[in-house]
Short mmCIF file of C-alpha atoms in Angstrom, two decimals:
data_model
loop_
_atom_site.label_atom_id
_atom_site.label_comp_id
_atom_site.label_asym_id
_atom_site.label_seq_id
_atom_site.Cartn_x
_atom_site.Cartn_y
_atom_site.Cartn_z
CA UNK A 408 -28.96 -37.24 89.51
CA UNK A 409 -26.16 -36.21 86.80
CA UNK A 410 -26.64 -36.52 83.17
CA UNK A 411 -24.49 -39.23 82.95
CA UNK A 412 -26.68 -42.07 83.69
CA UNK A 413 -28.19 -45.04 82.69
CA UNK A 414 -31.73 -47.23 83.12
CA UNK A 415 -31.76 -50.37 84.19
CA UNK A 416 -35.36 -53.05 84.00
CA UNK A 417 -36.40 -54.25 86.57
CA UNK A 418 -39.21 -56.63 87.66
CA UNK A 419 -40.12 -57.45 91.49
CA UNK A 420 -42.92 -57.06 93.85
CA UNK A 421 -43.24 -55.85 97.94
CA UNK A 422 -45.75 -56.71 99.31
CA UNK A 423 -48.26 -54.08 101.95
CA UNK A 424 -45.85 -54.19 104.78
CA UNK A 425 -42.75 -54.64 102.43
CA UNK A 426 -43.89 -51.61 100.63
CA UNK A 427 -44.90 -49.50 103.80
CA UNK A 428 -41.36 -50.21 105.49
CA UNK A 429 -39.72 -48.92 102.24
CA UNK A 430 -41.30 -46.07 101.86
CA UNK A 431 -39.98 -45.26 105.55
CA UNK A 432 -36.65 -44.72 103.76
CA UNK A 433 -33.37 -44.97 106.05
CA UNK A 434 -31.23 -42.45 107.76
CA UNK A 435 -27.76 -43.46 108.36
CA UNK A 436 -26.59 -43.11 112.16
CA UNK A 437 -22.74 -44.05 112.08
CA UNK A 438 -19.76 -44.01 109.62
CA UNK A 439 -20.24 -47.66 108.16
CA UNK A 440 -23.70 -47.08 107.30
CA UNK A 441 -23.41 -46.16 103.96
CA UNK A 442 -26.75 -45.03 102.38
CA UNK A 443 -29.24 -42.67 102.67
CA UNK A 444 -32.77 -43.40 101.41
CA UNK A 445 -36.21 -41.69 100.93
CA UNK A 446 -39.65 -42.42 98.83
CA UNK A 447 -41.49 -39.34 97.13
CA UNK A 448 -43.46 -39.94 94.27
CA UNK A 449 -42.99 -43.59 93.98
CA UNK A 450 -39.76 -43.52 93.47
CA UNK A 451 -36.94 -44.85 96.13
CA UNK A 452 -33.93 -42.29 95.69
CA UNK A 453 -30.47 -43.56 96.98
CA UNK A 454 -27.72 -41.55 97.95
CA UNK A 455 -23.94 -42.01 99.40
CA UNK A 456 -23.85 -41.12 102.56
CA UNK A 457 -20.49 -40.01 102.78
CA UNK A 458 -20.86 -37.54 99.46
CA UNK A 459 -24.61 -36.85 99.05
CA UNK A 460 -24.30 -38.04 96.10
CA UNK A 461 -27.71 -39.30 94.30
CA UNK A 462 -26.67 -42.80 92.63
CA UNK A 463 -29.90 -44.39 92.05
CA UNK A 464 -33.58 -43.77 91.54
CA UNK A 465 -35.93 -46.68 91.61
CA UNK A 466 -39.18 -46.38 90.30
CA UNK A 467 -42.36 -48.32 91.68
CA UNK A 468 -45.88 -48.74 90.55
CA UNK A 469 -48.86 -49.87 92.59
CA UNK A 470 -49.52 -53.54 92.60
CA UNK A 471 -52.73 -54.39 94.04
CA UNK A 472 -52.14 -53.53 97.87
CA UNK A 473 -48.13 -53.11 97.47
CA UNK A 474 -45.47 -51.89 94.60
CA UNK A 475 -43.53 -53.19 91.74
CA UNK A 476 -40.33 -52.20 90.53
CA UNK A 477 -40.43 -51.15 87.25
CA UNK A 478 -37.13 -49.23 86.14
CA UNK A 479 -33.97 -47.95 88.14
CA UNK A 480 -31.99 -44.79 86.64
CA UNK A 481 -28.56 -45.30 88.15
CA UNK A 482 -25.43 -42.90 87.91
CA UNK A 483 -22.84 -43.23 85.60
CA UNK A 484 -20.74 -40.11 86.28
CA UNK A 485 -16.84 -40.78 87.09
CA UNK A 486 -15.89 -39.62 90.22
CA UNK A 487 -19.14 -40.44 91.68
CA UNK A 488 -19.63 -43.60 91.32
CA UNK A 489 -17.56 -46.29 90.29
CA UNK A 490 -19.65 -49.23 89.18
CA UNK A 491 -20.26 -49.20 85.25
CA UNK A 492 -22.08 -53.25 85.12
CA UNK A 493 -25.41 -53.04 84.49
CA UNK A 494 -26.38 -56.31 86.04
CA UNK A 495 -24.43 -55.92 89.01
CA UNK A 496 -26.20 -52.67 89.60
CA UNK A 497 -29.29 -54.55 89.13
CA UNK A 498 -28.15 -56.85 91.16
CA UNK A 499 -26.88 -54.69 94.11
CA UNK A 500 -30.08 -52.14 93.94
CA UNK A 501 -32.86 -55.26 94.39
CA UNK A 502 -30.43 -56.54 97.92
CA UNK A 503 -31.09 -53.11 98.87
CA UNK A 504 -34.66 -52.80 98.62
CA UNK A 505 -35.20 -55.95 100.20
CA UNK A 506 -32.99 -55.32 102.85
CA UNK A 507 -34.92 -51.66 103.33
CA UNK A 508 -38.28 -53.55 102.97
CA UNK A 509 -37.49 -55.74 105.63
CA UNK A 510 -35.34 -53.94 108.32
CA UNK A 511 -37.10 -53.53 111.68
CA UNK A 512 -37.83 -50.03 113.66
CA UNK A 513 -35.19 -50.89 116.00
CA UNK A 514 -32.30 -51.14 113.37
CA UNK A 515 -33.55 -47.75 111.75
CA UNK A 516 -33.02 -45.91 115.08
CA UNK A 517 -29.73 -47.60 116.31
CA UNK A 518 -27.37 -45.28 117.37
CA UNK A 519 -23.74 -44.83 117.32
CA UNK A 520 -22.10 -46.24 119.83
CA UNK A 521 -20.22 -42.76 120.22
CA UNK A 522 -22.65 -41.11 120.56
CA UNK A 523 -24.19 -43.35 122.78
CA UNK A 524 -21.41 -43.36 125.01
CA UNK A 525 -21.13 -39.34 124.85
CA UNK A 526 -24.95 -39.38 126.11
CA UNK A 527 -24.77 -41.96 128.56
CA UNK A 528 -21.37 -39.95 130.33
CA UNK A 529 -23.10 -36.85 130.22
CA UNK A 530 -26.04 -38.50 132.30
CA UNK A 531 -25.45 -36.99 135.68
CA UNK A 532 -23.81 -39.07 138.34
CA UNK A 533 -22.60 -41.24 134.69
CA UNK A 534 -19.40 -43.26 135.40
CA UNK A 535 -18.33 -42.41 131.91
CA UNK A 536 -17.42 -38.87 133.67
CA UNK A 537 -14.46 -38.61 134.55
CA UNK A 538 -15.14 -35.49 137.44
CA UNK A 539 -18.06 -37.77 138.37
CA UNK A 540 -14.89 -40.75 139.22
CA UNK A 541 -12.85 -38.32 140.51
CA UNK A 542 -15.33 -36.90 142.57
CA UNK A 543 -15.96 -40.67 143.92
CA UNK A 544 -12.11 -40.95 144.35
CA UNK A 545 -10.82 -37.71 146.41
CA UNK A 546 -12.68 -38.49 149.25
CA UNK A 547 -10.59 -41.55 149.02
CA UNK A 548 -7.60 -40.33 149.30
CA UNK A 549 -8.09 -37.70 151.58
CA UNK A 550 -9.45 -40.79 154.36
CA UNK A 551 -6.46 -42.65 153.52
CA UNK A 552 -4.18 -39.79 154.48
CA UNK A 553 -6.07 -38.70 157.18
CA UNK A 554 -5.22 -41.90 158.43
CA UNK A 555 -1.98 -42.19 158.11
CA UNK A 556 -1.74 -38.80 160.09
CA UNK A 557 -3.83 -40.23 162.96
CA UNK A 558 -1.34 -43.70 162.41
CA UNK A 559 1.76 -41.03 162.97
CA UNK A 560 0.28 -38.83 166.21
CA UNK A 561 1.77 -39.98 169.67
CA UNK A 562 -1.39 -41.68 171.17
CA UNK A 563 -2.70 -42.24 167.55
CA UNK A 564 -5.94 -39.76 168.38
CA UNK A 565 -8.97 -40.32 165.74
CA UNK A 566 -7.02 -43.84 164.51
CA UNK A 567 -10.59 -45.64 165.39
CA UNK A 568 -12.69 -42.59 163.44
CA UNK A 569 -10.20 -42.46 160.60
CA UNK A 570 -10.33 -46.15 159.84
CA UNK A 571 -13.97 -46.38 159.72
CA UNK A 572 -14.24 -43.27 157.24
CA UNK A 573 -11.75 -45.22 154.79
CA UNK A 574 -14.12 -48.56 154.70
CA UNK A 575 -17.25 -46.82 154.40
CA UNK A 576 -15.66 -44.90 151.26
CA UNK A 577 -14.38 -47.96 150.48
CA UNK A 578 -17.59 -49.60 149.91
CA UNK A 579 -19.27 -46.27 148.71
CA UNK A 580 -16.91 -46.50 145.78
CA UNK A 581 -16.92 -50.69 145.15
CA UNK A 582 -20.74 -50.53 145.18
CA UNK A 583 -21.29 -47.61 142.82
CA UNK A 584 -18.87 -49.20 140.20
CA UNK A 585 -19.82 -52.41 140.70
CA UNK A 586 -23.76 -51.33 139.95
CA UNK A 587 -25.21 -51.60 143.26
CA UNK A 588 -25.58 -47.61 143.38
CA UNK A 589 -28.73 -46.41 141.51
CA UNK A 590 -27.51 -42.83 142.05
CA UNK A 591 -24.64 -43.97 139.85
CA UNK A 592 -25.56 -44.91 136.17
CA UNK A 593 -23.18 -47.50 134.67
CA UNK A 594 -21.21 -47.77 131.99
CA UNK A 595 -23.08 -50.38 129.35
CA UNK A 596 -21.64 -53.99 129.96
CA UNK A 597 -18.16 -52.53 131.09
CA UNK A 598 -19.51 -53.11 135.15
CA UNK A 599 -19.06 -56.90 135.10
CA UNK A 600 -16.59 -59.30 137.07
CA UNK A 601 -15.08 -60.12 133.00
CA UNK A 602 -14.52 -56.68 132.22
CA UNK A 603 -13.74 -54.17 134.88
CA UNK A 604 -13.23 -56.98 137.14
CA UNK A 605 -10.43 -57.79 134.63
CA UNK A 606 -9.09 -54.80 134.53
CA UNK A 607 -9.43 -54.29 138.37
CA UNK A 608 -7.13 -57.88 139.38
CA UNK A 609 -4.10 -56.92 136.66
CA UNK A 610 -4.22 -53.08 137.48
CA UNK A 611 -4.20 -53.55 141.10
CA UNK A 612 -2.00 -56.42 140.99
CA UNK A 613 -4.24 -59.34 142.60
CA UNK A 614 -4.37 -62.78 142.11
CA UNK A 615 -6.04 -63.86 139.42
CA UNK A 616 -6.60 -67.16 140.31
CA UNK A 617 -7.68 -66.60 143.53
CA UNK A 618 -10.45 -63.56 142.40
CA UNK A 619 -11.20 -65.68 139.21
CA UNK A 620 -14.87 -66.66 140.95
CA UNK A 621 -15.81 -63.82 142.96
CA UNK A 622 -18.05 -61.21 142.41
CA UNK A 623 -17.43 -57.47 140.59
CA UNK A 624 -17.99 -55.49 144.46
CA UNK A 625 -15.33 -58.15 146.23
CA UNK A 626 -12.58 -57.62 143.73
CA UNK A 627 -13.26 -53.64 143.47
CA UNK A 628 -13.32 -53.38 147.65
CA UNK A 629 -9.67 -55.58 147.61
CA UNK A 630 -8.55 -53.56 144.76
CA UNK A 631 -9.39 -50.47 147.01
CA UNK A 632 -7.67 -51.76 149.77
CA UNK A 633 -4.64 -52.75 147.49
CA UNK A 634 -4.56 -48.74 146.63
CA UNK A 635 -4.79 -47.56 150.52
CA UNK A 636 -1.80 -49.71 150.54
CA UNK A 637 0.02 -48.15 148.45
CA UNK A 638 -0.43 -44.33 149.20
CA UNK A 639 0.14 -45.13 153.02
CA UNK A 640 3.50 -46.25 151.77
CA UNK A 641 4.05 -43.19 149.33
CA UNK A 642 3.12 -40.94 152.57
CA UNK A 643 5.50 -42.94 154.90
CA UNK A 644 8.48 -43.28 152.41
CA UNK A 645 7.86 -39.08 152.06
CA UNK A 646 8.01 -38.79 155.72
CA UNK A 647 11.53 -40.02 155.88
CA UNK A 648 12.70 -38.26 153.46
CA UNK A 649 14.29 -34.68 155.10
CA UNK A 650 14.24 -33.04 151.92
CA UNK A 651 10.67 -33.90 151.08
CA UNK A 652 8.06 -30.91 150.37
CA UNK A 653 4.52 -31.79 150.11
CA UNK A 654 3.55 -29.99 147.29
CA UNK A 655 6.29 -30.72 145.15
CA UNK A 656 7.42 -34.12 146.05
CA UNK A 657 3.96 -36.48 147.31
CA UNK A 658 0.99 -34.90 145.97
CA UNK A 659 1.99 -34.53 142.70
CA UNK A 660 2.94 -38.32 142.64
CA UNK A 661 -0.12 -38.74 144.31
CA UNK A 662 -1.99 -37.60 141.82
CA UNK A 663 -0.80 -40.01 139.43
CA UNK A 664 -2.46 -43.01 141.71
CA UNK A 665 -5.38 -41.44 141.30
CA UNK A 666 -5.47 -40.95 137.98
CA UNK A 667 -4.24 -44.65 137.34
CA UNK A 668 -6.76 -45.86 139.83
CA UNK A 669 -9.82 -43.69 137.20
CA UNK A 670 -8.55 -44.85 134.47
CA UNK A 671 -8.45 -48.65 135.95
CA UNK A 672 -11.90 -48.37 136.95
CA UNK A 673 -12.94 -46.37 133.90
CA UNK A 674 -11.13 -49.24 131.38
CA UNK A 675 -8.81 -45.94 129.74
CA UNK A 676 -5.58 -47.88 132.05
CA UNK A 677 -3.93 -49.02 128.40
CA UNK A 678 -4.22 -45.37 127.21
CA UNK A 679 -2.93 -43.59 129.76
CA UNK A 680 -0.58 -46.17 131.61
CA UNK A 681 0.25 -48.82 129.24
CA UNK A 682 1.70 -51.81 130.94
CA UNK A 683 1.69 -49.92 134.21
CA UNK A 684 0.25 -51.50 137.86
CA UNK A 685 -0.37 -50.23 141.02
CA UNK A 686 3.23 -51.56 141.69
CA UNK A 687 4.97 -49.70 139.37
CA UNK A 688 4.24 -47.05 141.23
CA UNK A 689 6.46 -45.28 144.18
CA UNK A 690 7.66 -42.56 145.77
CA UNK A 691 11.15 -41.23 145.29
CA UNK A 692 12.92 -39.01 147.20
CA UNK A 693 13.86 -35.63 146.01
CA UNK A 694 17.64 -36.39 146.19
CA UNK A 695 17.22 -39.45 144.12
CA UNK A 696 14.62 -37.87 141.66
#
């Protein structure tokens, strides 16, 4: 506490449990939390949170099983703090305490949601991961091509093989994003029909009226489906075109599906691909690029 201060009266009880929760002080957890509180001595000293700086220390006696304010000293130093009303301070210092004397354990130890988030995507397996959804993903792909080469072969050899290996991926990848995987931890309340499913019928251009009612793992195996769709068409447009090379024509455009189709199932879609669905994308031959 600066010299430049003044004292402020003050006159209110807190009662055992009022007084035990105050003297458990508060640590702030995110940005908008804007205090920082402990008790030593029977005094409650208040800081910023954002400066450090000490503003106010309220002073207690006992009173029979609890504690009575008796006297605040409250900064008065420009630059620290701006209020200069005595009564507001008064004012402003007993909503404190009683919101301090009153706040439960679980508000004390909520976290920020960032750093909530950062936790829960470094769980392994987490959908928040992006290599985890990629992971997910590439096998994918890979079945959807290898179909399309079986699709192109004279007597189609492994067509059968190569069709079952896309719909078993298919549902490996609807059910862990829809939360019917345990081995794949979700991502808070983004894995519902309102949210991802959302996200799922505009990015993968279905029908909203016609997925409105169904369930998270229907529209995610469709939406799937809506993406093997489009990369078989990608791979046959790149077939007939003579100056295609693999490398430097389909896979890199490839490679943009997939990372639309993450961030679609990951909710990033408006970062990364603003107004952009699985229509929008194509592939263009190298003469016309």
């Amino acid at each position: 506490m600066p010299k430049g201060r003044v004292t402020i009266p003050l006159d209110f009880h807190l009662n055992r449990q009022e007084a035990q929760c105050l003297k458990l002080g508060f640590i702030p957890r995110m940005m908008e939390q804007k205090w920082f509180a402990y008790f030593e001595a029977d005094t409650l000293f208040e800081h910023r949170s954002w400066t450090g700086f000490c503003i106010s220390q309220v002073h207690f006696v006992p009173d029979g099983e609890g504690l009575r304010a008796t006297h605040a000293e409250v900064n008065r130093t420009l630059g620290q703090y701006s209020c200069t009303d005595d009564r507001e301070d008064q004012r402003l210092i007993t909503e404190r305490i009683q919101q301090l004397a009153h706040m439960s354990y679980e508000d004390r130890k909520q976290e920020d949601p960032f750093v909530s988030g950062l936790k829960q995507a470094l769980v392994p397996n987490s959908l928040g991961n992006p290599e985890v959804v990629k992971g997910l993903l590439d096998p994918y792909f890979m079945a959807i091509l290898q179909k399309r080469v079986a699709l192109s072969k004279p007597k189609q050899e492994g067509l059968l093989d190569a069709y079952k290996e896309e719909a078993r991926l298919n549902t490996l990848v609807a059910k862990a994003f829809a939360g019917e995987d345990p081995d794949y931890p979700v991502i808070g309340t983004w894995h519902s029909p309102v949210n991802l499913g959302a996200a799922a019928i505009g990015g993968f251009d279905l029908d909203p009226d016609y997925y409105a009612d169904e369930n998270l793992f229907c529209i995610l195996t469709e939406g799937l489906a809506g993406v093997s769709m489009k990369v078989t068409e990608m791979a046959k447009d790149f077939e007939q075109d003579p100056d295609g090379d693999l490398k430097r024509d389909l896979l890199p455009k490839l490679g943009e599906v997939l990372h639309f189709v993450s961030s679609v199932l990951m909710g990033t879609q408006s970062v990364f691909f603003p107004g952009r669905s699985l229509k929008t994308f194509t592939y263009i031959p190298t003469k016309e690029s």
